Short mmCIF file of C-alpha atoms and ligand atoms in Angstrom, two decimals:
data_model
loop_
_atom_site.label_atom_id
_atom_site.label_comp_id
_atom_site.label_asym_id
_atom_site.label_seq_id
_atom_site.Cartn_x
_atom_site.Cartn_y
_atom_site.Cartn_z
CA UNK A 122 6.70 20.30 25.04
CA UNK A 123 5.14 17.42 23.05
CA UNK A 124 8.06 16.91 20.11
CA UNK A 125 5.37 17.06 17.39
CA UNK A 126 1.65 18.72 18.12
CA UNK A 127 -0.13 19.64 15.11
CA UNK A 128 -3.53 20.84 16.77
CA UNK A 129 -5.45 22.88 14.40
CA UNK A 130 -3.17 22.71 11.99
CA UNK A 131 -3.44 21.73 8.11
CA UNK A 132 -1.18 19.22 6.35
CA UNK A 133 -1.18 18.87 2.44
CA UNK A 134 0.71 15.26 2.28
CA UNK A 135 1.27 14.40 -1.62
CA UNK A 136 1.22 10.65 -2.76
CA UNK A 137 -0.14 9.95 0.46
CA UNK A 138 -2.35 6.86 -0.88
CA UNK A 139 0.88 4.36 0.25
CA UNK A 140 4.52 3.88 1.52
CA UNK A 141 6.26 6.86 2.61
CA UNK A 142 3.42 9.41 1.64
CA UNK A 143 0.89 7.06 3.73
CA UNK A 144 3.14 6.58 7.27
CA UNK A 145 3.61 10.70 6.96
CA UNK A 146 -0.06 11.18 6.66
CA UNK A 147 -0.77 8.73 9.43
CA UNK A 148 1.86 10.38 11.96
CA UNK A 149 0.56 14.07 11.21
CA UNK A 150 -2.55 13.42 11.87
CA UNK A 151 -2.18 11.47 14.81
CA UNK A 152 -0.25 14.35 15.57
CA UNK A 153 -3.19 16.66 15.93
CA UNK A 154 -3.05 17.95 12.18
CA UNK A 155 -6.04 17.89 9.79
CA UNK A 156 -4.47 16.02 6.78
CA UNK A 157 -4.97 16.13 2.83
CA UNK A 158 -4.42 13.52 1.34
CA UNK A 159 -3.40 13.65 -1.86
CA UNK A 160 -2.59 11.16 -5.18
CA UNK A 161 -4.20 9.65 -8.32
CA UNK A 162 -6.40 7.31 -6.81
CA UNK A 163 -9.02 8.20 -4.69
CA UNK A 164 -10.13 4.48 -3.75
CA UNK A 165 -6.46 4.06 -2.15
CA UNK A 166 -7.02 7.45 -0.53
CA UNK A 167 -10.33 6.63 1.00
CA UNK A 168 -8.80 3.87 2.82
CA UNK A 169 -5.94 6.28 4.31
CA UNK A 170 -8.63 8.28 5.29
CA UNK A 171 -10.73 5.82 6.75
CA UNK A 172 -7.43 4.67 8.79
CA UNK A 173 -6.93 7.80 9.88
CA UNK A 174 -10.53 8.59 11.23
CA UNK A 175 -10.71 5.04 12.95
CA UNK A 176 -7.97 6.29 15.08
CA UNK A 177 -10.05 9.60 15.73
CA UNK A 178 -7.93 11.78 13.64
CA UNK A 179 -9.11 14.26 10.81
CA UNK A 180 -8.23 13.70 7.02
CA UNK A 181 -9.67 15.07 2.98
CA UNK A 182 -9.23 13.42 0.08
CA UNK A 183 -8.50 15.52 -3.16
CA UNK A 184 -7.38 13.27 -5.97
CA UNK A 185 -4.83 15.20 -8.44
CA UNK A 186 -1.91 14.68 -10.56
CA UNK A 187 0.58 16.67 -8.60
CA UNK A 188 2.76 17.68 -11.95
CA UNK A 189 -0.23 19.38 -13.03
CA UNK A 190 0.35 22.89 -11.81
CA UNK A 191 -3.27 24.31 -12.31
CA UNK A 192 -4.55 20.66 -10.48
CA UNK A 193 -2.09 21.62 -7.46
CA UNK A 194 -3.62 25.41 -7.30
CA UNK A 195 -6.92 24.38 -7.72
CA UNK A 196 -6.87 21.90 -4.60
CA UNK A 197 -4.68 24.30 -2.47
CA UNK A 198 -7.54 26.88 -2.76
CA UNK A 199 -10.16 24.36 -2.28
CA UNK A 200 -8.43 23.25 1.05
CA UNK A 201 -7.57 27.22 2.18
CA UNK A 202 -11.61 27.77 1.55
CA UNK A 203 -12.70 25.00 3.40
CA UNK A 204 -9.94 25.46 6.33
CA UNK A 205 -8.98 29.14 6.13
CA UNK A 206 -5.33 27.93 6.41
CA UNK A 207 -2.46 25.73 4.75
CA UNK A 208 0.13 25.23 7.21
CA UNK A 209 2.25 22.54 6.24
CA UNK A 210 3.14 21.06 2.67
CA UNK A 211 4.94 17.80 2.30
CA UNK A 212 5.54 17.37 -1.41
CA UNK A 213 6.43 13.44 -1.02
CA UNK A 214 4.73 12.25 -4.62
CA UNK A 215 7.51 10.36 -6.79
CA UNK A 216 7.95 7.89 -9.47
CA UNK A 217 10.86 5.97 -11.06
CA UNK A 218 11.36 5.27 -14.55
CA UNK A 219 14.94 3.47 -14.65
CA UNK A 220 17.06 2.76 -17.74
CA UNK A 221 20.76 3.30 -19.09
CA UNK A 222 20.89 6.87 -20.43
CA UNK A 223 21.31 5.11 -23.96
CA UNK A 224 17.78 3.41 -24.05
CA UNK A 225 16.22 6.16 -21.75
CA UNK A 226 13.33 7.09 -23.97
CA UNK A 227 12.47 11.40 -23.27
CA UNK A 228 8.67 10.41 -22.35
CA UNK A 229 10.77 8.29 -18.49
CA UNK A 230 13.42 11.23 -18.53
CA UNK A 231 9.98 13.94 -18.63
CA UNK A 232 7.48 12.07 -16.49
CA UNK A 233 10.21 11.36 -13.60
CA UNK A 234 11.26 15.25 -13.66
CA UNK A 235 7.34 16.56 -14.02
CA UNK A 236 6.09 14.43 -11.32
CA UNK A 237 9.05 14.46 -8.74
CA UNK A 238 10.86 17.71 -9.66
CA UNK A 239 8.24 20.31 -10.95
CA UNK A 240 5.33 18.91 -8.79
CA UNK A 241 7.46 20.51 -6.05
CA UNK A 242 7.91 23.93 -7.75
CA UNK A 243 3.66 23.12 -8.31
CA UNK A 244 3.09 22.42 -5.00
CA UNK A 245 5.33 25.94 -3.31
CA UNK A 246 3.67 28.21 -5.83
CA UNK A 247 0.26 27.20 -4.95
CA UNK A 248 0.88 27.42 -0.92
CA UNK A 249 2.93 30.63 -0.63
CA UNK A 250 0.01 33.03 -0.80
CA UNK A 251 -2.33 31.47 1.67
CA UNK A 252 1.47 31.04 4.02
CA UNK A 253 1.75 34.33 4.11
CA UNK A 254 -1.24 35.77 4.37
CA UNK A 255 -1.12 33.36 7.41
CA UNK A 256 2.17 34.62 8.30
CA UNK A 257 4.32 31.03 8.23
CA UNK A 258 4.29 27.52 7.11
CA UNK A 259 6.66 24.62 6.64
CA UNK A 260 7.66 22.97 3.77
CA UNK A 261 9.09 19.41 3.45
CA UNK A 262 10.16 18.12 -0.12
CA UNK A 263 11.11 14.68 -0.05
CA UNK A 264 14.44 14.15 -2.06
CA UNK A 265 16.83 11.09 -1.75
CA UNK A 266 20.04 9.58 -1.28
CA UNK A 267 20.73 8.70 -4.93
CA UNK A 268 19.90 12.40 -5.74
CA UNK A 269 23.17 12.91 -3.41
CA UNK A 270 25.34 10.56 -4.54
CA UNK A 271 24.19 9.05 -7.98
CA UNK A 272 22.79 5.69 -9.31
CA UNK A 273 23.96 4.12 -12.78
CA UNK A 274 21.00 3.32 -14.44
CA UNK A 275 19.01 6.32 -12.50
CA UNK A 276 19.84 9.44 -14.24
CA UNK A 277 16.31 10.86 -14.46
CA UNK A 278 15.43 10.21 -10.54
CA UNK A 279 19.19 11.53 -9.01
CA UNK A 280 18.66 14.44 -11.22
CA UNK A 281 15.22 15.24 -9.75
CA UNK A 282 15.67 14.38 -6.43
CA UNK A 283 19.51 16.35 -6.84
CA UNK A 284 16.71 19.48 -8.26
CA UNK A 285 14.66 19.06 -5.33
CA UNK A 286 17.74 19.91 -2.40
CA UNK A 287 18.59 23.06 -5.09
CA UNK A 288 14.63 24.23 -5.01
CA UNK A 289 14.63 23.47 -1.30
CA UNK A 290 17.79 26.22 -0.79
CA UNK A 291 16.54 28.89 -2.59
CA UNK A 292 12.79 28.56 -1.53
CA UNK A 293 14.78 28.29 2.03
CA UNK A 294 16.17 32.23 1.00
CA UNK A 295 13.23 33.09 -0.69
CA UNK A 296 10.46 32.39 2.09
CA UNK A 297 12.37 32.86 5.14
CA UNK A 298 11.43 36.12 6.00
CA UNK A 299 7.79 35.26 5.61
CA UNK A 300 8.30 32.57 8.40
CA UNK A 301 8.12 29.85 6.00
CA UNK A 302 10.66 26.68 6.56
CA UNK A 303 11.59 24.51 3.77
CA UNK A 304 13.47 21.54 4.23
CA UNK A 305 14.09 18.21 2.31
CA UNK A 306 14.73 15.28 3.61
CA UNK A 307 16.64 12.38 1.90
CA UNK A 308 15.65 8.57 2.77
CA UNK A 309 17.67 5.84 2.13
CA UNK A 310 16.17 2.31 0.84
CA UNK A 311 12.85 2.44 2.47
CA UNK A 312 10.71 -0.56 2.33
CA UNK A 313 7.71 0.54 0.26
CA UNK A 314 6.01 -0.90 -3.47
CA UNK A 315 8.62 1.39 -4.75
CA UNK A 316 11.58 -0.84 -3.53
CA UNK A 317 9.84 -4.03 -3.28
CA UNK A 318 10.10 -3.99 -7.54
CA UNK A 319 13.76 -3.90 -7.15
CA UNK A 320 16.03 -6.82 -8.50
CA UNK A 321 17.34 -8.60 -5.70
CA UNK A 322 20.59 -8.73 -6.11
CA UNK A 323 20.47 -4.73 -6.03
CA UNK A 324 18.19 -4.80 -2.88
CA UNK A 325 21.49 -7.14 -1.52
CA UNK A 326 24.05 -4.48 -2.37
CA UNK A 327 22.05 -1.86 -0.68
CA UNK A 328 21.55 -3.60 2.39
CA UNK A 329 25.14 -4.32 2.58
CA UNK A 330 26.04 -0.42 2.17
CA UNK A 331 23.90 0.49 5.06
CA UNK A 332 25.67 0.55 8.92
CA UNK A 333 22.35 -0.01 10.81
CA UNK A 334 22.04 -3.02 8.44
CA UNK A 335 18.37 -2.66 8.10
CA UNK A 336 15.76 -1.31 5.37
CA UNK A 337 14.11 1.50 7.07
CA UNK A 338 10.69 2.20 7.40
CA UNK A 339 7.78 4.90 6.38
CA UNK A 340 7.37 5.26 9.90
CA UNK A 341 11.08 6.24 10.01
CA UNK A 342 10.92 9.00 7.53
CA UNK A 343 7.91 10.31 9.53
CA UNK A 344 8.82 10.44 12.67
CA UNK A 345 11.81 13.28 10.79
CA UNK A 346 9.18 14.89 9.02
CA UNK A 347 6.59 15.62 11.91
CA UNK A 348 9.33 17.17 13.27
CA UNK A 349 10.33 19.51 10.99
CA UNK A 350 7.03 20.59 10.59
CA UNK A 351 6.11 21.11 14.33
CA UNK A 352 7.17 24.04 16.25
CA UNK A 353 9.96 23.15 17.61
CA UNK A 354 12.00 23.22 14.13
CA UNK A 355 11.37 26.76 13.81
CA UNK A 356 14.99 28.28 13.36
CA UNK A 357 15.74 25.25 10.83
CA UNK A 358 15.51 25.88 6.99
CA UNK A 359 17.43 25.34 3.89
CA UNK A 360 18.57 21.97 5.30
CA UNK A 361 19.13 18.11 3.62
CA UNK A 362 18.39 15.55 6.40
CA UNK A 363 19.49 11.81 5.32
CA UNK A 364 16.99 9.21 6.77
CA UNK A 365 18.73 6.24 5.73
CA UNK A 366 20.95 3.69 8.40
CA UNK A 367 23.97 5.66 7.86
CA UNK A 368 24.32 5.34 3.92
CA UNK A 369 25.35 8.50 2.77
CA UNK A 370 27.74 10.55 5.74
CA UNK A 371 29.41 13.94 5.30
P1 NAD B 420 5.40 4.68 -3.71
O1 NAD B 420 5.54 4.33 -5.14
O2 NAD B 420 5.08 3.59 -2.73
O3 NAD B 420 4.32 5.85 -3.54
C1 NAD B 420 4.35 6.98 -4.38
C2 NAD B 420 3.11 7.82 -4.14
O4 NAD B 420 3.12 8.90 -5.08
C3 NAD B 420 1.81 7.05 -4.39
O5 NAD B 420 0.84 7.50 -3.47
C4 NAD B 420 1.43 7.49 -5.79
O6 NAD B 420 0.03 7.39 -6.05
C5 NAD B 420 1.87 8.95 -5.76
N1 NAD B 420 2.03 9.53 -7.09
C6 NAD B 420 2.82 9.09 -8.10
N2 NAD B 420 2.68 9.89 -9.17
C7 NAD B 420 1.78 10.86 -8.83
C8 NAD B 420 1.22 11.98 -9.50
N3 NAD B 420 1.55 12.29 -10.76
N4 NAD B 420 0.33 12.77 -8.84
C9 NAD B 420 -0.03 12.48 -7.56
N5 NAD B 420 0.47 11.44 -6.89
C10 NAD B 420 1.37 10.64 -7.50
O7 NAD B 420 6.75 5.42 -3.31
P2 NAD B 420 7.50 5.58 -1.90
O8 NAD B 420 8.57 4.56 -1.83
O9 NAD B 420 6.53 5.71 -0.79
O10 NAD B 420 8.24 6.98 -2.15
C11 NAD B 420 7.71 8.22 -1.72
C12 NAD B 420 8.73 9.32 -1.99
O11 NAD B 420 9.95 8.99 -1.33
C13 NAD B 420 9.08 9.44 -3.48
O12 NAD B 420 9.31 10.79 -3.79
C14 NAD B 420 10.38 8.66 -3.58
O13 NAD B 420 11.16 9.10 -4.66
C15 NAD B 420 11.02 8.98 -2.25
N6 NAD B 420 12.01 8.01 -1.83
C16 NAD B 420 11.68 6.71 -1.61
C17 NAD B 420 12.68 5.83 -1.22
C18 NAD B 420 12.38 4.40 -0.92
O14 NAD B 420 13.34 3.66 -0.64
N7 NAD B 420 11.15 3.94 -0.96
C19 NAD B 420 13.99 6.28 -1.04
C20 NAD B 420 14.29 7.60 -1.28
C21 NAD B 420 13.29 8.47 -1.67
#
């Protein structure tokens, strides 16, 4: 059995205009899936999808701000009109807003939780129904080593991405006798316009922390996440998976 085939199925990717969000997109639908691409701006989206249909794969665009909860149900019923199912929801959209808790201002401490955290919650409300009434799904939230171990000067991201492992337990209880998985997975330093912005001297520290000694890539992250969502990762739920050269080991 092929590790990953997604044939006739539907994939809601979230921040799927670039880096992580993008490489998922790209690998589910070469994968078979019919993908939805989802972000704040379309014209970045339009190019995903254009990517994506120059290799003969399927993809929608739906611009939305994912920490809007009425945005999130409003495009999940659009797509389970148009395509009578939502199989698969990777809730990948994040931001950073890092500062010292002393000069974190509430509006970086909000925006970081609304748009990493409680997109999430967003995005698993709007998806149960048409999940169950198609009797299974899988869920991927994408969390992250610092939500696991911590990052001074990052309280408002490893307290969101900590959230996200929490939500992706009990959703795990919640859903699993409807046949719906939900697993998180937690990347390392990925190279992406996310990291890119870091100082260098922090990007040096990392590097040195990581066994593999390497930055990982999107690509890496996906490859996990198609995965998960295929059929073969049908008796796994509930679980943390660390994508990230050996960081973070238990
Ligand atoms: P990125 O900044 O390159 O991309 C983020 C994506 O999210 C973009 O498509 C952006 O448009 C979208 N987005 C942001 N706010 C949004 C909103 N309100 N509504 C809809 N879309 C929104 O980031 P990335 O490095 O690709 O990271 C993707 C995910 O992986 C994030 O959740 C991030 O926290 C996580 N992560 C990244 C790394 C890394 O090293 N890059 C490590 C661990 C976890």
């Amino acid at each position: 059995m092929q590790y990953c085939d997604l044939n006739s199925k539907t994939a809601i990717v979230t921040g799927a205009s670039r880096g992580i969000g993008k490489a998922i997109a790209l690998k589910l639908a070469s994968n078979g899936a019919t993908v939805v691409l989802v972000s704040r701006n379309e014209e970045e989206l339009n190019t995903v999808k254009s990517q994506i249909e120059s290799s003969n794969g399927t993809a929608m665009v739906i611009p939305a701000d994912v920490s809007d909860s009425e945005a999130f149900m409003q495009l999940v019923n659009s797509v389970s009109e148009s395509r009578d199912s939502v199989d698969i929801l990777i809730n990948n959209a994040g931001i950073t807003r890092d500062n010292l808790i002393m000069r974190m201002k509430d509006e970086d401490w909000d925006a970081v939780m609304n748009v990493n955290l409680k997109s999430c919650y967003n995005g698993i409300k709007a998806v149960t129904r048409p999940m169950m009434k198609n009797k299974g799904g899988r869920i991927v939230n994408i969390s992250s080593v610092i939500g696991q171990i911590g990052n001074a000067g990052q309280g408002n991201y490893a307290a969101s991405k900590a959230g996200i492992i929490g939500l992706t337990k009990s959703m795990a209880k919640e859903l699993g006798s409807r046949n719906i998985t939900v697993n998180a997975v937690a990347p390392g330093y990925i190279s992406t316009e996310m990291t890119d912005n870091l100082d260098e001297n922090v990007k040096d520290k990392m590097l040195a922390s990581i066994p593999l000694g390497r930055l990982g890539s999107g690509e890496d992250v996906a490859n996990l996440v198609c995965f998960l969502v295929s059929e073969n990762a049908s008796y796994i739920t509930g679980q943390t998976f660390n994508v990230d050269g050996g960081m973070v080991m238990y």
